[in-house]
């Protein structure tokens, strides 16, 4: 197959093969190809990544991406031999090549580990300061899993975002204009979306298929050319399976060349709403990934946890010059996000009242914020279920939004 080695395809293929097979030998020395990591899919993905690590200029691994990759088939769960090599490259680019050295060190010490368990352990160790490790040991495993779930969502957004450059008429594979995510994203395939829509009016929405553990569905939306500057992005998702963990990632590509991400982890909930504070009039396109991040340690991915009945809705919400946006989720059981928008740097206070007018929480007092979209979290303690009112005040303005606390019944 073709590759980019200056010495020719044959020599390039030989170099890639040497790196690939040498990595298999290292794997065998580490765990004798046993346990969960001994699965062929993981072994081949790892060896394919080694081709790029050792001989960066060969790029023979591009051939693995032609079909059956995350770019073309995000609904196919990781791992998949060869073609999911970029899933592993994400971690090498995010955390350095030493990340995978540490993962295989864990595997060599405990051959019963799954690949995902080993990765979660390394992520947690990197996150935890050694001086406080004993204090967080009890929660360390879950914290590592949570970070891995977040990375898995961003990983899929990197893949889905590879179309961002191709949407630009000035984009060419030899330029970095419009690139996002991977270092070599300009040379990767265009992403295939579960749903791709050029909308003329809001709201827009539909249903996604069932999503297996460690797989995703993707949506790409182009806003109407006549979108009003006061129309902000609102995304709402619901699922029939609240026991599965869902990660949501948004990539906004702005007309001025900026790109912004937003991530949300959804666990034990059946719906979620995101209001990032972006104006539809400023966007050239919006990419969304909905990822099944269900993970059961120490067995790894749980095939029984499938996201089903996923309904998505994209709408326009009014963006005030200064004021609160819609809190989410609403109703909420434990924690609610309180977003607000400022058209200039301001000093604000945020207070919560009950229906009698009694102040129950002072979240911020005379705190300075820059202009643009802001958000804080409120996790009420000792309050009963009911309607509460969030008040945002600043010099010359005040805004109030209701939120509903709905405690889970025991």
mmCIF file of C-alpha atoms in Angstrom:
data_model
loop_
_atom_site.group_PDB
_atom_site.id
_atom_site.type_symbol
_atom_site.label_atom_id
_atom_site.label_comp_id
_atom_site.label_asym_id
_atom_site.label_seq_id
_atom_site.Cartn_x
_atom_site.Cartn_y
_atom_site.Cartn_z
ATOM 1 C CA UNK A 1 0.000 0.000 0.000
ATOM 2 C CA UNK A 2 0.983 3.625 -0.419
ATOM 3 C CA UNK A 3 2.771 5.585 2.289
ATOM 4 C CA UNK A 4 4.728 8.828 2.600
ATOM 5 C CA UNK A 5 8.276 7.474 3.009
ATOM 6 C CA UNK A 6 10.717 9.356 0.695
ATOM 7 C CA UNK A 7 12.559 6.101 -0.041
ATOM 8 C CA UNK A 8 9.474 4.566 -1.633
ATOM 9 C CA UNK A 9 6.418 2.526 -0.683
ATOM 10 C CA UNK A 10 8.285 -0.764 -0.271
ATOM 11 C CA UNK A 11 10.941 0.606 2.053
ATOM 12 C CA UNK A 12 8.300 2.531 4.008
ATOM 13 C CA UNK A 13 6.185 -0.600 4.418
ATOM 14 C CA UNK A 14 9.254 -2.499 5.618
ATOM 15 C CA UNK A 15 9.982 0.116 8.291
ATOM 16 C CA UNK A 16 6.366 0.099 9.462
ATOM 17 C CA UNK A 17 6.383 -3.701 9.642
ATOM 18 C CA UNK A 18 9.600 -3.749 11.679
ATOM 19 C CA UNK A 19 8.167 -1.308 14.254
ATOM 20 C CA UNK A 20 4.840 -3.160 14.324
ATOM 21 C CA UNK A 21 6.271 -6.639 14.882
ATOM 22 C CA UNK A 22 8.900 -5.443 17.352
ATOM 23 C CA UNK A 23 6.077 -3.987 19.455
ATOM 24 C CA UNK A 24 4.326 -7.361 19.407
ATOM 25 C CA UNK A 25 7.506 -8.871 20.858
ATOM 26 C CA UNK A 26 7.504 -6.271 23.647
ATOM 27 C CA UNK A 27 3.841 -7.001 24.361
ATOM 28 C CA UNK A 28 4.558 -10.710 24.668
ATOM 29 C CA UNK A 29 7.394 -10.029 27.083
ATOM 30 C CA UNK A 30 5.069 -7.880 29.210
ATOM 31 C CA UNK A 31 2.042 -10.169 29.544
ATOM 32 C CA UNK A 32 2.436 -13.193 27.251
ATOM 33 C CA UNK A 33 -0.586 -11.870 25.295
ATOM 34 C CA UNK A 34 -2.814 -12.967 28.169
ATOM 35 C CA UNK A 35 -5.754 -11.436 30.027
ATOM 36 C CA UNK A 36 -7.944 -8.658 28.688
ATOM 37 C CA UNK A 37 -4.994 -6.835 27.158
ATOM 38 C CA UNK A 38 -4.168 -10.005 25.242
ATOM 39 C CA UNK A 39 -7.209 -9.447 23.036
ATOM 40 C CA UNK A 40 -6.136 -9.173 19.387
ATOM 41 C CA UNK A 41 -7.910 -5.852 18.900
ATOM 42 C CA UNK A 42 -5.895 -4.123 21.631
ATOM 43 C CA UNK A 43 -2.640 -5.766 20.546
ATOM 44 C CA UNK A 44 -3.002 -4.702 16.920
ATOM 45 C CA UNK A 45 -4.089 -1.158 17.778
ATOM 46 C CA UNK A 46 -1.057 -0.811 20.024
ATOM 47 C CA UNK A 47 1.353 -2.204 17.438
ATOM 48 C CA UNK A 48 -0.116 0.025 14.715
ATOM 49 C CA UNK A 49 0.439 3.044 16.960
ATOM 50 C CA UNK A 50 4.076 2.022 17.329
ATOM 51 C CA UNK A 51 4.517 2.412 13.557
ATOM 52 C CA UNK A 52 3.680 6.110 13.883
ATOM 53 C CA UNK A 53 5.703 6.508 17.084
ATOM 54 C CA UNK A 54 8.934 5.105 15.622
ATOM 55 C CA UNK A 55 8.632 6.239 11.989
ATOM 56 C CA UNK A 56 6.495 9.364 12.022
ATOM 57 C CA UNK A 57 7.182 10.180 8.351
ATOM 58 C CA UNK A 58 6.038 6.832 6.931
ATOM 59 C CA UNK A 59 2.318 7.212 7.722
ATOM 60 C CA UNK A 60 1.526 3.709 6.557
ATOM 61 C CA UNK A 61 -1.172 3.614 9.225
ATOM 62 C CA UNK A 62 -3.290 5.981 7.104
ATOM 63 C CA UNK A 63 -4.294 2.852 5.183
ATOM 64 C CA UNK A 64 -5.979 1.502 8.327
ATOM 65 C CA UNK A 65 -8.271 4.547 8.381
ATOM 66 C CA UNK A 66 -9.758 4.055 4.922
ATOM 67 C CA UNK A 67 -12.637 1.977 6.275
ATOM 68 C CA UNK A 68 -14.006 0.697 9.575
ATOM 69 C CA UNK A 69 -12.316 3.499 11.531
ATOM 70 C CA UNK A 70 -13.891 5.810 14.096
ATOM 71 C CA UNK A 71 -14.040 8.490 11.399
ATOM 72 C CA UNK A 72 -16.403 6.400 9.276
ATOM 73 C CA UNK A 73 -18.018 4.144 11.894
ATOM 74 C CA UNK A 74 -18.214 5.856 15.310
ATOM 75 C CA UNK A 75 -21.029 3.496 16.349
ATOM 76 C CA UNK A 76 -18.599 0.569 16.318
ATOM 77 C CA UNK A 77 -17.280 0.136 19.841
ATOM 78 C CA UNK A 78 -13.592 0.396 20.684
ATOM 79 C CA UNK A 79 -11.393 -1.663 20.446
ATOM 80 C CA UNK A 80 -11.139 -2.609 16.753
ATOM 81 C CA UNK A 81 -7.850 -4.012 15.446
ATOM 82 C CA UNK A 82 -5.762 -1.669 13.287
ATOM 83 C CA UNK A 83 -8.515 0.788 12.283
ATOM 84 C CA UNK A 84 -8.941 2.249 15.807
ATOM 85 C CA UNK A 85 -5.256 3.148 16.000
ATOM 86 C CA UNK A 86 -6.167 6.846 16.222
ATOM 87 C CA UNK A 87 -8.107 6.151 19.431
ATOM 88 C CA UNK A 88 -4.778 5.231 21.020
ATOM 89 C CA UNK A 89 -2.913 8.085 19.309
ATOM 90 C CA UNK A 90 -5.262 10.519 21.048
ATOM 91 C CA UNK A 91 -3.798 9.559 24.435
ATOM 92 C CA UNK A 92 -0.229 9.732 23.123
ATOM 93 C CA UNK A 93 -0.848 13.265 21.861
ATOM 94 C CA UNK A 94 -2.752 14.385 24.959
ATOM 95 C CA UNK A 95 -0.394 12.945 27.581
ATOM 96 C CA UNK A 96 2.822 12.140 25.734
ATOM 97 C CA UNK A 97 4.160 8.823 24.504
ATOM 98 C CA UNK A 98 5.223 7.929 28.049
ATOM 99 C CA UNK A 99 1.526 7.428 28.858
ATOM 100 C CA UNK A 100 1.472 4.093 27.034
ATOM 101 C CA UNK A 101 4.787 3.065 28.593
ATOM 102 C CA UNK A 102 3.158 3.514 32.003
ATOM 103 C CA UNK A 103 0.053 1.583 30.906
ATOM 104 C CA UNK A 104 2.104 -1.405 29.784
ATOM 105 C CA UNK A 105 4.126 -1.234 33.003
ATOM 106 C CA UNK A 106 0.848 -1.709 34.891
ATOM 107 C CA UNK A 107 -0.066 -4.613 32.608
ATOM 108 C CA UNK A 108 3.312 -6.279 33.115
ATOM 109 C CA UNK A 109 2.839 -6.105 36.884
ATOM 110 C CA UNK A 110 -0.714 -7.473 36.765
ATOM 111 C CA UNK A 111 -1.572 -9.539 33.701
ATOM 112 C CA UNK A 112 -5.213 -9.786 34.751
ATOM 113 C CA UNK A 113 -5.811 -6.089 34.149
ATOM 114 C CA UNK A 114 -7.974 -4.986 31.250
ATOM 115 C CA UNK A 115 -6.580 -2.261 29.020
ATOM 116 C CA UNK A 116 -9.157 0.241 30.263
ATOM 117 C CA UNK A 117 -8.402 -0.554 33.911
ATOM 118 C CA UNK A 118 -4.682 -0.023 33.316
ATOM 119 C CA UNK A 119 -5.374 3.267 31.534
ATOM 120 C CA UNK A 120 -7.628 4.478 34.351
ATOM 121 C CA UNK A 121 -4.905 3.673 36.899
ATOM 122 C CA UNK A 122 -2.325 5.704 34.991
ATOM 123 C CA UNK A 123 -4.692 8.643 34.526
ATOM 124 C CA UNK A 124 -5.455 8.676 38.238
ATOM 125 C CA UNK A 125 -1.787 8.462 39.238
ATOM 126 C CA UNK A 126 -0.965 11.401 36.998
ATOM 127 C CA UNK A 127 -3.848 13.381 38.456
ATOM 128 C CA UNK A 128 -3.062 12.705 42.114
ATOM 129 C CA UNK A 129 -0.232 14.437 43.926
ATOM 130 C CA UNK A 130 1.954 11.812 45.605
ATOM 131 C CA UNK A 131 1.852 13.682 48.901
ATOM 132 C CA UNK A 132 -1.916 13.294 49.113
ATOM 133 C CA UNK A 133 -2.210 9.880 47.495
ATOM 134 C CA UNK A 134 -3.102 8.155 50.759
ATOM 135 C CA UNK A 135 -5.980 10.570 51.341
ATOM 136 C CA UNK A 136 -7.633 9.772 48.021
ATOM 137 C CA UNK A 137 -6.774 6.080 47.765
ATOM 138 C CA UNK A 138 -10.342 5.033 48.477
ATOM 139 C CA UNK A 139 -11.721 7.075 45.574
ATOM 140 C CA UNK A 140 -8.707 6.776 43.286
ATOM 141 C CA UNK A 141 -10.067 4.038 41.050
ATOM 142 C CA UNK A 142 -13.354 5.821 40.398
ATOM 143 C CA UNK A 143 -11.583 9.129 39.745
ATOM 144 C CA UNK A 144 -9.384 7.439 37.173
ATOM 145 C CA UNK A 145 -12.415 5.889 35.485
ATOM 146 C CA UNK A 146 -14.128 9.294 35.401
ATOM 147 C CA UNK A 147 -11.112 10.866 33.689
ATOM 148 C CA UNK A 148 -10.988 8.023 31.171
ATOM 149 C CA UNK A 149 -14.680 8.536 30.389
ATOM 150 C CA UNK A 150 -14.058 12.234 29.807
ATOM 151 C CA UNK A 151 -11.110 11.471 27.542
ATOM 152 C CA UNK A 152 -13.142 8.914 25.608
ATOM 153 C CA UNK A 153 -15.738 11.599 24.868
ATOM 154 C CA UNK A 154 -13.108 14.101 23.745
ATOM 155 C CA UNK A 155 -11.444 11.343 21.725
ATOM 156 C CA UNK A 156 -14.635 10.898 19.706
ATOM 157 C CA UNK A 157 -14.974 14.666 19.289
ATOM 158 C CA UNK A 158 -11.444 14.789 17.839
ATOM 159 C CA UNK A 159 -12.546 12.199 15.284
ATOM 160 C CA UNK A 160 -15.858 13.880 14.480
ATOM 161 C CA UNK A 161 -14.119 17.249 14.252
ATOM 162 C CA UNK A 162 -11.879 16.117 11.426
ATOM 163 C CA UNK A 163 -14.563 17.364 9.029
ATOM 164 C CA UNK A 164 -14.171 20.909 10.357
ATOM 165 C CA UNK A 165 -11.258 21.688 8.038
ATOM 166 C CA UNK A 166 -12.985 20.186 5.003
ATOM 167 C CA UNK A 167 -15.927 22.545 5.463
ATOM 168 C CA UNK A 168 -13.634 25.491 4.728
ATOM 169 C CA UNK A 169 -13.387 26.125 0.940
ATOM 170 C CA UNK A 170 -9.820 27.389 1.428
ATOM 171 C CA UNK A 171 -8.790 24.227 3.246
ATOM 172 C CA UNK A 172 -6.334 21.862 1.579
ATOM 173 C CA UNK A 173 -4.672 18.720 2.983
ATOM 174 C CA UNK A 174 -1.304 20.499 2.907
ATOM 175 C CA UNK A 175 -2.403 23.306 5.225
ATOM 176 C CA UNK A 176 -3.324 23.444 8.894
ATOM 177 C CA UNK A 177 -6.234 25.817 8.317
ATOM 178 C CA UNK A 178 -9.330 24.487 9.952
ATOM 179 C CA UNK A 179 -7.450 21.676 11.663
ATOM 180 C CA UNK A 180 -8.695 20.429 14.995
ATOM 181 C CA UNK A 181 -7.615 17.761 17.413
ATOM 182 C CA UNK A 182 -5.008 15.383 16.044
ATOM 183 C CA UNK A 183 -1.602 16.638 14.954
ATOM 184 C CA UNK A 184 -2.150 15.097 11.520
ATOM 185 C CA UNK A 185 -5.899 15.711 11.337
ATOM 186 C CA UNK A 186 -5.557 17.505 7.992
ATOM 187 C CA UNK A 187 -4.595 14.177 6.436
ATOM 188 C CA UNK A 188 -7.240 12.026 8.109
ATOM 189 C CA UNK A 189 -10.557 11.007 6.497
ATOM 190 C CA UNK A 190 -13.619 13.205 6.680
ATOM 191 C CA UNK A 191 -15.916 12.145 9.478
ATOM 192 C CA UNK A 192 -19.168 10.379 8.692
ATOM 193 C CA UNK A 193 -22.058 11.618 10.817
ATOM 194 C CA UNK A 194 -25.054 9.740 12.109
ATOM 195 C CA UNK A 195 -27.042 12.833 11.163
ATOM 196 C CA UNK A 196 -25.914 15.878 9.152
ATOM 197 C CA UNK A 197 -28.345 18.771 8.792
ATOM 198 C CA UNK A 198 -28.347 22.254 7.286
ATOM 199 C CA UNK A 199 -31.210 23.805 9.180
ATOM 200 C CA UNK A 200 -33.330 26.754 8.144
ATOM 201 C CA UNK A 201 -35.382 27.060 11.310
ATOM 202 C CA UNK A 202 -35.244 26.025 14.971
ATOM 203 C CA UNK A 203 -35.884 23.707 16.707
ATOM 204 C CA UNK A 204 -34.196 20.806 14.911
ATOM 205 C CA UNK A 205 -33.919 17.271 16.210
ATOM 206 C CA UNK A 206 -34.402 13.578 15.819
ATOM 207 C CA UNK A 207 -33.587 10.165 17.226
ATOM 208 C CA UNK A 208 -30.239 8.366 17.356
ATOM 209 C CA UNK A 209 -29.762 4.620 17.219
ATOM 210 C CA UNK A 210 -28.832 2.484 20.196
ATOM 211 C CA UNK A 211 -25.237 3.084 21.278
ATOM 212 C CA UNK A 212 -23.170 0.216 22.646
ATOM 213 C CA UNK A 213 -20.700 0.695 25.486
ATOM 214 C CA UNK A 214 -17.612 2.587 24.352
ATOM 215 C CA UNK A 215 -19.173 3.683 21.032
ATOM 216 C CA UNK A 216 -20.790 6.921 19.821
ATOM 217 C CA UNK A 217 -23.256 8.619 17.512
ATOM 218 C CA UNK A 218 -22.466 11.974 15.915
ATOM 219 C CA UNK A 219 -24.444 14.952 14.643
ATOM 220 C CA UNK A 220 -23.234 17.826 12.462
ATOM 221 C CA UNK A 221 -25.424 20.904 12.103
ATOM 222 C CA UNK A 222 -25.052 24.021 9.949
ATOM 223 C CA UNK A 223 -27.124 26.953 11.274
ATOM 224 C CA UNK A 224 -29.346 29.115 9.068
ATOM 225 C CA UNK A 225 -27.508 32.000 7.371
ATOM 226 C CA UNK A 226 -30.075 34.432 8.772
ATOM 227 C CA UNK A 227 -29.617 33.467 12.438
ATOM 228 C CA UNK A 228 -30.165 36.382 14.807
ATOM 229 C CA UNK A 229 -27.193 37.418 17.016
ATOM 230 C CA UNK A 230 -29.423 37.077 20.077
ATOM 231 C CA UNK A 231 -30.168 33.410 19.265
ATOM 232 C CA UNK A 232 -27.962 31.230 21.435
ATOM 233 C CA UNK A 233 -27.213 27.526 21.157
ATOM 234 C CA UNK A 234 -29.338 25.143 23.210
ATOM 235 C CA UNK A 235 -28.827 21.366 23.054
ATOM 236 C CA UNK A 236 -31.095 18.898 24.844
ATOM 237 C CA UNK A 237 -30.648 15.116 24.997
ATOM 238 C CA UNK A 238 -32.783 12.401 26.543
ATOM 239 C CA UNK A 239 -32.419 8.631 26.762
ATOM 240 C CA UNK A 240 -34.609 5.757 27.874
ATOM 241 C CA UNK A 241 -31.701 4.128 29.720
ATOM 242 C CA UNK A 242 -30.713 6.292 32.656
ATOM 243 C CA UNK A 243 -28.471 3.562 34.093
ATOM 244 C CA UNK A 244 -25.895 3.942 31.316
ATOM 245 C CA UNK A 245 -23.266 6.689 31.446
ATOM 246 C CA UNK A 246 -23.383 9.197 28.618
ATOM 247 C CA UNK A 247 -20.755 11.702 27.567
ATOM 248 C CA UNK A 248 -21.710 14.661 25.387
ATOM 249 C CA UNK A 249 -19.177 16.740 23.471
ATOM 250 C CA UNK A 250 -19.812 19.898 21.433
ATOM 251 C CA UNK A 251 -17.394 21.493 18.972
ATOM 252 C CA UNK A 252 -18.363 24.972 17.812
ATOM 253 C CA UNK A 253 -16.520 26.318 14.792
ATOM 254 C CA UNK A 254 -16.868 30.078 14.567
ATOM 255 C CA UNK A 255 -16.892 32.151 11.387
ATOM 256 C CA UNK A 256 -13.851 34.096 12.605
ATOM 257 C CA UNK A 257 -11.784 30.884 12.855
ATOM 258 C CA UNK A 258 -12.143 30.232 16.581
ATOM 259 C CA UNK A 259 -13.054 26.774 17.852
ATOM 260 C CA UNK A 260 -14.546 25.981 21.245
ATOM 261 C CA UNK A 261 -15.369 22.729 23.013
ATOM 262 C CA UNK A 262 -17.883 21.880 25.696
ATOM 263 C CA UNK A 263 -18.196 18.541 27.506
ATOM 264 C CA UNK A 264 -20.785 17.156 29.858
ATOM 265 C CA UNK A 265 -20.888 13.837 31.670
ATOM 266 C CA UNK A 266 -24.364 12.442 32.270
ATOM 267 C CA UNK A 267 -24.746 9.619 34.806
ATOM 268 C CA UNK A 268 -27.969 8.186 36.223
ATOM 269 C CA UNK A 269 -30.017 10.841 34.420
ATOM 270 C CA UNK A 270 -32.467 10.497 31.551
ATOM 271 C CA UNK A 271 -32.025 14.003 30.135
ATOM 272 C CA UNK A 272 -29.574 16.875 30.010
ATOM 273 C CA UNK A 273 -29.567 20.392 28.588
ATOM 274 C CA UNK A 274 -26.529 22.397 27.507
ATOM 275 C CA UNK A 275 -26.566 26.168 27.018
ATOM 276 C CA UNK A 276 -22.967 27.153 26.226
ATOM 277 C CA UNK A 277 -23.627 30.841 25.475
ATOM 278 C CA UNK A 278 -22.600 30.699 21.801
ATOM 279 C CA UNK A 279 -24.579 32.733 19.272
ATOM 280 C CA UNK A 280 -25.838 30.833 16.226
ATOM 281 C CA UNK A 281 -25.032 33.902 14.115
ATOM 282 C CA UNK A 282 -21.333 33.519 14.962
ATOM 283 C CA UNK A 283 -21.102 29.806 14.070
ATOM 284 C CA UNK A 284 -20.326 28.173 10.757
ATOM 285 C CA UNK A 285 -21.164 24.723 12.138
ATOM 286 C CA UNK A 286 -21.736 22.728 15.324
ATOM 287 C CA UNK A 287 -20.563 19.149 15.857
ATOM 288 C CA UNK A 288 -22.002 16.957 18.618
ATOM 289 C CA UNK A 289 -20.908 13.538 19.829
ATOM 290 C CA UNK A 290 -23.063 11.376 22.091
ATOM 291 C CA UNK A 291 -20.865 8.713 23.657
ATOM 292 C CA UNK A 292 -21.687 5.651 25.737
ATOM 293 C CA UNK A 293 -19.038 5.802 28.468
ATOM 294 C CA UNK A 294 -20.428 2.997 30.636
ATOM 295 C CA UNK A 295 -17.532 1.335 32.411
ATOM 296 C CA UNK A 296 -17.597 -1.428 34.999
ATOM 297 C CA UNK A 297 -14.334 -1.958 36.865
ATOM 298 C CA UNK A 298 -12.547 -4.334 37.095
ATOM 299 C CA UNK A 299 -14.216 -6.034 34.138
ATOM 300 C CA UNK A 300 -13.924 -3.008 31.873
ATOM 301 C CA UNK A 301 -16.615 -2.170 29.358
ATOM 302 C CA UNK A 302 -20.096 -3.405 30.221
ATOM 303 C CA UNK A 303 -21.832 -4.720 27.108
ATOM 304 C CA UNK A 304 -25.141 -4.856 28.971
ATOM 305 C CA UNK A 305 -25.341 -1.079 29.329
ATOM 306 C CA UNK A 306 -26.649 0.179 25.990
ATOM 307 C CA UNK A 307 -27.929 3.716 25.484
ATOM 308 C CA UNK A 308 -31.373 3.435 23.914
ATOM 309 C CA UNK A 309 -34.135 5.746 22.739
ATOM 310 C CA UNK A 310 -31.825 8.752 22.445
ATOM 311 C CA UNK A 311 -33.658 11.883 21.340
ATOM 312 C CA UNK A 312 -31.732 15.052 20.513
ATOM 313 C CA UNK A 313 -32.992 18.586 20.099
ATOM 314 C CA UNK A 314 -31.084 21.665 18.993
ATOM 315 C CA UNK A 315 -32.832 24.985 19.516
ATOM 316 C CA UNK A 316 -32.243 28.710 19.839
ATOM 317 C CA UNK A 317 -32.418 30.376 23.226
ATOM 318 C CA UNK A 318 -32.465 34.127 23.800
ATOM 319 C CA UNK A 319 -29.050 35.535 24.729
ATOM 320 C CA UNK A 320 -29.423 38.613 26.933
ATOM 321 C CA UNK A 321 -26.841 41.367 26.924
ATOM 322 C CA UNK A 322 -26.407 40.670 30.610
ATOM 323 C CA UNK A 323 -28.320 38.009 32.466
ATOM 324 C CA UNK A 324 -29.000 34.412 33.341
ATOM 325 C CA UNK A 325 -29.431 31.659 30.780
ATOM 326 C CA UNK A 326 -31.495 28.534 31.400
ATOM 327 C CA UNK A 327 -30.102 26.506 34.340
ATOM 328 C CA UNK A 328 -29.551 22.832 33.556
ATOM 329 C CA UNK A 329 -30.558 20.156 34.229
ATOM 330 C CA UNK A 330 -33.911 21.473 35.378
ATOM 331 C CA UNK A 331 -35.433 19.798 37.377
ATOM 332 C CA UNK A 332 -32.293 18.521 39.109
ATOM 333 C CA UNK A 333 -31.600 16.050 41.891
ATOM 334 C CA UNK A 334 -28.128 16.888 43.206
ATOM 335 C CA UNK A 335 -26.344 19.633 41.249
ATOM 336 C CA UNK A 336 -27.380 22.301 38.759
ATOM 337 C CA UNK A 337 -25.327 24.442 36.376
ATOM 338 C CA UNK A 338 -26.182 28.145 36.419
ATOM 339 C CA UNK A 339 -24.993 29.809 33.205
ATOM 340 C CA UNK A 340 -25.003 33.550 32.612
ATOM 341 C CA UNK A 341 -23.844 35.957 29.939
ATOM 342 C CA UNK A 342 -22.071 39.308 30.278
ATOM 343 C CA UNK A 343 -21.475 41.762 27.427
ATOM 344 C CA UNK A 344 -18.715 43.489 29.400
ATOM 345 C CA UNK A 345 -16.483 42.721 32.406
ATOM 346 C CA UNK A 346 -18.707 42.980 35.471
ATOM 347 C CA UNK A 347 -18.853 42.463 39.213
ATOM 348 C CA UNK A 348 -21.820 40.263 40.085
ATOM 349 C CA UNK A 349 -23.552 38.523 42.964
ATOM 350 C CA UNK A 350 -25.549 35.293 42.664
ATOM 351 C CA UNK A 351 -28.096 34.417 45.348
ATOM 352 C CA UNK A 352 -30.754 31.699 45.715
ATOM 353 C CA UNK A 353 -34.164 32.244 47.359
ATOM 354 C CA UNK A 354 -37.048 29.911 48.192
ATOM 355 C CA UNK A 355 -40.706 30.595 47.327
ATOM 356 C CA UNK A 356 -41.181 32.626 50.542
ATOM 357 C CA UNK A 357 -38.367 34.995 49.598
ATOM 358 C CA UNK A 358 -35.967 33.570 52.187
ATOM 359 C CA UNK A 359 -32.336 33.561 51.091
ATOM 360 C CA UNK A 360 -31.077 29.970 51.180
ATOM 361 C CA UNK A 361 -27.682 30.302 49.468
ATOM 362 C CA UNK A 362 -25.232 33.017 48.495
ATOM 363 C CA UNK A 363 -23.198 31.503 45.668
ATOM 364 C CA UNK A 364 -21.153 34.564 44.679
ATOM 365 C CA UNK A 365 -20.809 38.010 46.243
ATOM 366 C CA UNK A 366 -19.344 40.959 44.329
ATOM 367 C CA UNK A 367 -17.157 38.675 42.244
ATOM 368 C CA UNK A 368 -15.494 39.939 39.068
ATOM 369 C CA UNK A 369 -16.030 38.129 35.762
ATOM 370 C CA UNK A 370 -14.798 38.814 32.257
ATOM 371 C CA UNK A 371 -17.253 39.350 29.422
ATOM 372 C CA UNK A 372 -18.816 36.404 27.613
ATOM 373 C CA UNK A 373 -20.336 33.139 28.773
ATOM 374 C CA UNK A 374 -19.853 32.096 32.404
ATOM 375 C CA UNK A 375 -21.200 29.235 34.495
ATOM 376 C CA UNK A 376 -21.166 28.154 38.138
ATOM 377 C CA UNK A 377 -22.432 25.024 39.913
ATOM 378 C CA UNK A 378 -24.857 24.830 42.818
ATOM 379 C CA UNK A 379 -25.102 21.701 44.954
ATOM 380 C CA UNK A 380 -27.712 22.437 47.633
ATOM 381 C CA UNK A 381 -27.414 20.796 51.023
ATOM 382 C CA UNK A 382 -30.164 20.445 53.594
ATOM 383 C CA UNK A 383 -32.893 21.779 51.298
ATOM 384 C CA UNK A 384 -36.162 20.049 50.515
ATOM 385 C CA UNK A 385 -37.571 19.445 47.056
ATOM 386 C CA UNK A 386 -39.277 22.495 45.598
ATOM 387 C CA UNK A 387 -38.940 25.562 43.391
ATOM 388 C CA UNK A 388 -36.093 27.995 44.063
ATOM 389 C CA UNK A 389 -35.120 31.257 42.407
ATOM 390 C CA UNK A 390 -31.597 32.145 41.301
ATOM 391 C CA UNK A 391 -30.901 35.886 41.217
ATOM 392 C CA UNK A 392 -28.006 37.501 39.354
ATOM 393 C CA UNK A 393 -27.264 41.136 40.218
ATOM 394 C CA UNK A 394 -24.675 43.598 39.013
ATOM 395 C CA UNK A 395 -24.304 47.325 38.463
ATOM 396 C CA UNK A 396 -27.401 48.416 36.577
ATOM 397 C CA UNK A 397 -28.962 44.983 36.025
ATOM 398 C CA UNK A 398 -30.731 42.115 37.745
ATOM 399 C CA UNK A 399 -32.134 38.816 36.450
ATOM 400 C CA UNK A 400 -33.982 35.883 38.035
ATOM 401 C CA UNK A 401 -34.515 32.301 36.851
ATOM 402 C CA UNK A 402 -36.444 29.475 38.597
ATOM 403 C CA UNK A 403 -34.965 26.024 39.242
ATOM 404 C CA UNK A 404 -36.692 22.931 40.592
ATOM 405 C CA UNK A 405 -34.955 20.695 43.120
ATOM 406 C CA UNK A 406 -36.377 17.188 42.918
ATOM 407 C CA UNK A 407 -34.822 14.918 45.507
ATOM 408 C CA UNK A 408 -34.682 11.234 44.646
ATOM 409 C CA UNK A 409 -37.040 9.202 46.794
ATOM 410 C CA UNK A 410 -35.369 6.536 48.890
#
